Amino acid sequence: MSNGHGPSAGRVDLDLIAQMIAPESRVLDVGCGDGDLLALLRSQKNIDGRGVELSQEGVNASVARGLAVVQGDADTDLSDYPDDAFDYVILSQTIQATRNPKAVLRQMKRIGRRVIVSFPNFGNWRVRLQLLFNGRMPETRSLGYSWYDTPNIHLCTVRDFALLCQDLGLGIEDALILTGEKAWRISDPGMLANLFAVDAVFLLSRRD
């Protein structure tokens, strides 16, 4: 499943994710696209990185960069990995395109000591205004599809995601919201964060 990773300069969340990861960690990037995040982490953090990508084009592009990426589906193939196989499991701009986000997060929690997820926030004020005044499904930079051709089948808000983490026994170690090109660390994913976040990045760990 592709997460549409573009160049690092165009994806602020990739740099934020890289800052959350300790050097020389074991990392699995689920929905790694062309391998931009893995390449960034290899360069900056000397990680032992692996990737899973649904599209053959993404796999080919990643392998051409010397990255260890296999073709696979986040919804079905994470169960093949053993418990605690990685220090970090990353799902970047992909969870909204999975068929069963809760099951995917549960598998990530099992195979990774920490989980990092970034996603577009459907609770952003611009999204709300487009729905309110235009009466149509919003299109923004993070949600750049029409309703009839979007791969995003489970859009959520910051508050939705925080409640799902609570339900799964995942504690929030760190959380940042992106408002355009700026990032803000938040201590509480409450109403204001939900209103102003265009995208969000969560670092999670097991509570139970």
CSV table of C-alpha atoms in Angstrom, one decimal:
chain,number,residue,atom,x,y,z
A,1,MET,CA,0.0,0.0,0.0
A,2,SER,CA,1.6,3.2,-1.1
A,3,ASN,CA,1.7,6.2,1.2
A,4,GLY,CA,2.7,8.6,-1.5
A,5,HIS,CA,6.1,9.5,0.0
A,6,GLY,CA,7.4,12.4,-2.0
A,7,PRO,CA,10.8,14.1,-1.6
A,8,SER,CA,11.8,14.8,1.9
A,9,ALA,CA,11.7,18.6,1.3
A,10,GLY,CA,8.0,18.3,0.4
A,11,ARG,CA,7.1,16.2,3.3
A,12,VAL,CA,7.7,17.9,6.6
A,13,ASP,CA,6.4,14.8,8.5
A,14,LEU,CA,9.3,12.7,7.2
A,15,ASP,CA,11.8,15.0,8.9
A,16,LEU,CA,9.8,15.0,12.1
A,17,ILE,CA,9.6,11.2,12.1
A,18,ALA,CA,13.3,11.0,11.5
A,19,GLN,CA,13.9,13.1,14.6
A,20,MET,CA,11.9,10.6,16.7
A,21,ILE,CA,14.0,7.7,15.8
A,22,ALA,CA,17.2,6.7,17.7
A,23,PRO,CA,20.3,5.9,15.7
A,24,GLU,CA,21.1,2.4,14.6
A,25,SER,CA,17.5,1.2,15.3
A,26,ARG,CA,15.6,-1.6,13.6
A,27,VAL,CA,12.9,0.1,11.6
A,28,LEU,CA,10.0,-1.2,9.4
A,29,ASP,CA,8.3,1.4,7.2
A,30,VAL,CA,4.8,0.1,6.2
A,31,GLY,CA,3.6,1.6,2.9
A,32,CYS,CA,7.1,3.0,2.2
A,33,GLY,CA,6.3,4.3,-1.3
A,34,ASP,CA,9.6,5.0,-3.2
A,35,GLY,CA,11.6,4.6,0.0
A,36,ASP,CA,12.2,8.3,0.7
A,37,LEU,CA,11.9,7.9,4.5
A,38,LEU,CA,14.0,4.8,4.6
A,39,ALA,CA,16.7,6.5,2.6
A,40,LEU,CA,16.5,9.5,4.9
A,41,LEU,CA,16.8,7.4,8.0
A,42,ARG,CA,19.7,5.4,6.5
A,43,SER,CA,21.6,8.6,5.8
A,44,GLN,CA,20.8,10.4,9.1
A,45,LYS,CA,20.4,7.6,11.6
A,46,ASN,CA,22.3,4.6,10.2
A,47,ILE,CA,19.2,2.4,10.8
A,48,ASP,CA,18.7,-1.2,9.9
A,49,GLY,CA,15.7,-0.5,7.7
A,50,ARG,CA,13.0,-2.7,6.0
A,51,GLY,CA,10.0,-1.6,4.0
A,52,VAL,CA,6.7,-3.0,2.9
A,53,GLU,CA,5.0,-1.5,-0.2
A,54,LEU,CA,1.9,-2.6,-2.1
A,55,SER,CA,2.8,-1.1,-5.5
A,56,GLN,CA,5.3,-2.9,-7.6
A,57,GLU,CA,6.5,0.5,-8.9
A,58,GLY,CA,7.3,1.6,-5.3
A,59,VAL,CA,9.1,-1.7,-4.6
A,60,ASN,CA,11.2,-1.3,-7.8
A,61,ALA,CA,12.1,2.3,-7.0
A,62,SER,CA,13.1,1.4,-3.4
A,63,VAL,CA,15.2,-1.6,-4.4
A,64,ALA,CA,17.0,0.5,-7.0
A,65,ARG,CA,18.1,2.8,-4.2
A,66,GLY,CA,19.6,-0.2,-2.4
A,67,LEU,CA,16.7,-0.5,0.2
A,68,ALA,CA,15.4,-3.7,1.6
A,69,VAL,CA,11.7,-3.4,0.5
A,70,VAL,CA,9.3,-6.2,-0.3
A,71,GLN,CA,5.8,-6.2,-1.8
A,72,GLY,CA,3.1,-6.6,0.7
A,73,ASP,CA,-0.2,-5.3,2.1
A,74,ALA,CA,-0.5,-3.6,5.5
A,75,ASP,CA,-3.9,-5.1,6.1
A,76,THR,CA,-2.8,-8.8,5.6
A,77,ASP,CA,1.0,-9.2,5.7
A,78,LEU,CA,2.1,-7.7,9.1
A,79,SER,CA,0.9,-10.9,10.8
A,80,ASP,CA,3.9,-12.6,9.2
A,81,TYR,CA,6.4,-10.7,11.4
A,82,PRO,CA,7.4,-12.0,14.8
A,83,ASP,CA,6.8,-10.1,18.1
A,84,ASP,CA,9.2,-7.3,18.9
A,85,ALA,CA,10.9,-7.7,15.5
A,86,PHE,CA,11.6,-3.9,15.2
A,87,ASP,CA,12.4,-0.9,17.5
A,88,TYR,CA,10.0,1.2,15.4
A,89,VAL,CA,7.2,0.5,13.0
A,90,ILE,CA,6.1,3.4,10.9
A,91,LEU,CA,2.9,4.1,9.0
A,92,SER,CA,3.3,7.5,7.3
A,93,GLN,CA,0.3,9.0,5.6
A,94,THR,CA,-1.2,5.5,5.0
A,95,ILE,CA,-3.5,4.5,7.9
A,96,GLN,CA,-6.5,6.3,6.3
A,97,ALA,CA,-6.0,4.1,3.2
A,98,THR,CA,-6.1,0.8,5.1
A,99,ARG,CA,-9.2,-1.4,5.2
A,100,ASN,CA,-8.9,-2.1,8.9
A,101,PRO,CA,-6.9,0.6,10.7
A,102,LYS,CA,-7.5,-0.8,14.2
A,103,ALA,CA,-6.2,-4.3,13.2
A,104,VAL,CA,-3.2,-2.7,11.4
A,105,LEU,CA,-2.3,-0.7,14.5
A,106,ARG,CA,-2.7,-3.8,16.7
A,107,GLN,CA,-0.2,-5.7,14.5
A,108,MET,CA,2.2,-2.7,14.6
A,109,LYS,CA,2.0,-2.7,18.3
A,110,ARG,CA,2.9,-6.3,18.4
A,111,ILE,CA,5.9,-6.3,16.1
A,112,GLY,CA,7.4,-2.9,17.1
A,113,ARG,CA,8.5,-1.6,20.5
A,114,ARG,CA,7.4,1.8,19.3
A,115,VAL,CA,4.9,2.9,16.7
A,116,ILE,CA,5.0,6.1,14.6
A,117,VAL,CA,1.9,7.2,12.6
A,118,SER,CA,1.3,10.3,10.6
A,119,PHE,CA,-2.0,11.1,8.9
A,120,PRO,CA,-4.1,14.0,7.5
A,121,ASN,CA,-6.5,15.5,10.0
A,122,PHE,CA,-10.1,15.5,8.8
A,123,GLY,CA,-11.0,17.8,11.7
A,124,ASN,CA,-9.0,20.8,10.4
A,125,TRP,CA,-11.0,24.1,10.3
A,126,ARG,CA,-10.5,24.4,6.5
A,127,VAL,CA,-12.0,20.9,6.0
A,128,ARG,CA,-15.0,21.9,8.2
A,129,LEU,CA,-15.6,25.1,6.4
A,130,GLN,CA,-15.5,23.4,3.0
A,131,LEU,CA,-18.2,21.0,4.2
A,132,LEU,CA,-20.2,23.7,5.8
A,133,PHE,CA,-20.3,26.3,3.0
A,134,ASN,CA,-19.8,24.1,-0.1
A,135,GLY,CA,-21.6,21.0,1.0
A,136,ARG,CA,-19.0,18.9,-0.7
A,137,MET,CA,-16.2,16.6,0.3
A,138,PRO,CA,-13.1,18.7,0.9
A,139,GLU,CA,-9.9,18.7,-1.2
A,140,THR,CA,-6.8,20.1,0.5
A,141,ARG,CA,-3.1,19.6,0.0
A,142,SER,CA,-3.2,16.6,2.4
A,143,LEU,CA,-6.5,15.3,1.0
A,144,GLY,CA,-5.8,15.9,-2.7
A,145,TYR,CA,-8.4,13.6,-4.2
A,146,SER,CA,-12.0,13.9,-5.3
A,147,TRP,CA,-14.5,11.8,-3.3
A,148,TYR,CA,-14.9,9.2,-6.1
A,149,ASP,CA,-11.2,8.4,-6.7
A,150,THR,CA,-9.7,8.8,-3.3
A,151,PRO,CA,-7.6,6.0,-1.8
A,152,ASN,CA,-8.6,7.3,1.6
A,153,ILE,CA,-11.3,5.1,2.9
A,154,HIS,CA,-11.0,5.7,6.7
A,155,LEU,CA,-10.4,9.4,7.3
A,156,CYS,CA,-10.1,10.5,10.9
A,157,THR,CA,-9.4,13.4,13.1
A,158,VAL,CA,-6.7,13.9,15.7
A,159,ARG,CA,-9.2,13.2,18.5
A,160,ASP,CA,-10.4,10.1,16.7
A,161,PHE,CA,-6.9,8.7,16.5
A,162,ALA,CA,-6.1,9.5,20.1
A,163,LEU,CA,-9.2,7.6,21.2
A,164,LEU,CA,-8.2,4.6,19.1
A,165,CYS,CA,-4.8,4.6,20.7
A,166,GLN,CA,-6.3,4.6,24.1
A,167,ASP,CA,-8.6,1.7,23.1
A,168,LEU,CA,-5.6,-0.3,21.9
A,169,GLY,CA,-3.4,0.3,25.0
A,170,LEU,CA,-1.0,2.6,23.1
A,171,GLY,CA,0.4,5.5,25.1
A,172,ILE,CA,1.3,8.8,23.4
A,173,GLU,CA,5.0,9.5,24.0
A,174,ASP,CA,5.1,12.4,21.6
A,175,ALA,CA,2.7,14.2,19.3
A,176,LEU,CA,3.1,17.0,16.8
A,177,ILE,CA,0.7,18.8,14.6
A,178,LEU,CA,1.6,20.4,11.3
A,179,THR,CA,0.0,23.7,10.3
A,180,GLY,CA,1.3,24.2,6.8
A,181,GLU,CA,5.1,24.1,7.0
A,182,LYS,CA,5.3,24.6,10.8
A,183,ALA,CA,5.1,21.9,13.4
A,184,TRP,CA,3.9,22.3,17.0
A,185,ARG,CA,4.4,19.8,19.8
A,186,ILE,CA,1.2,19.2,21.7
A,187,SER,CA,0.6,17.7,25.2
A,188,ASP,CA,-3.1,17.1,24.7
A,189,PRO,CA,-4.7,16.1,21.4
A,190,GLY,CA,-7.8,18.1,22.3
A,191,MET,CA,-10.1,20.6,20.6
A,192,LEU,CA,-7.5,23.2,19.5
A,193,ALA,CA,-5.1,20.6,18.1
A,194,ASN,CA,-8.0,19.0,16.3
A,195,LEU,CA,-9.1,22.3,14.8
A,196,PHE,CA,-5.7,23.6,13.6
A,197,ALA,CA,-3.8,20.5,12.6
A,198,VAL,CA,-3.4,19.9,8.9
A,199,ASP,CA,-1.5,16.7,9.6
A,200,ALA,CA,-0.4,15.0,12.8
A,201,VAL,CA,2.5,12.8,13.8
A,202,PHE,CA,2.3,10.4,16.8
A,203,LEU,CA,5.0,8.4,18.6
A,204,LEU,CA,3.3,5.6,20.5
A,205,SER,CA,4.4,2.9,22.9
A,206,ARG,CA,2.7,0.0,24.7
A,207,ARG,CA,0.9,0.8,27.9
A,208,ASP,CA,0.0,-2.7,28.8
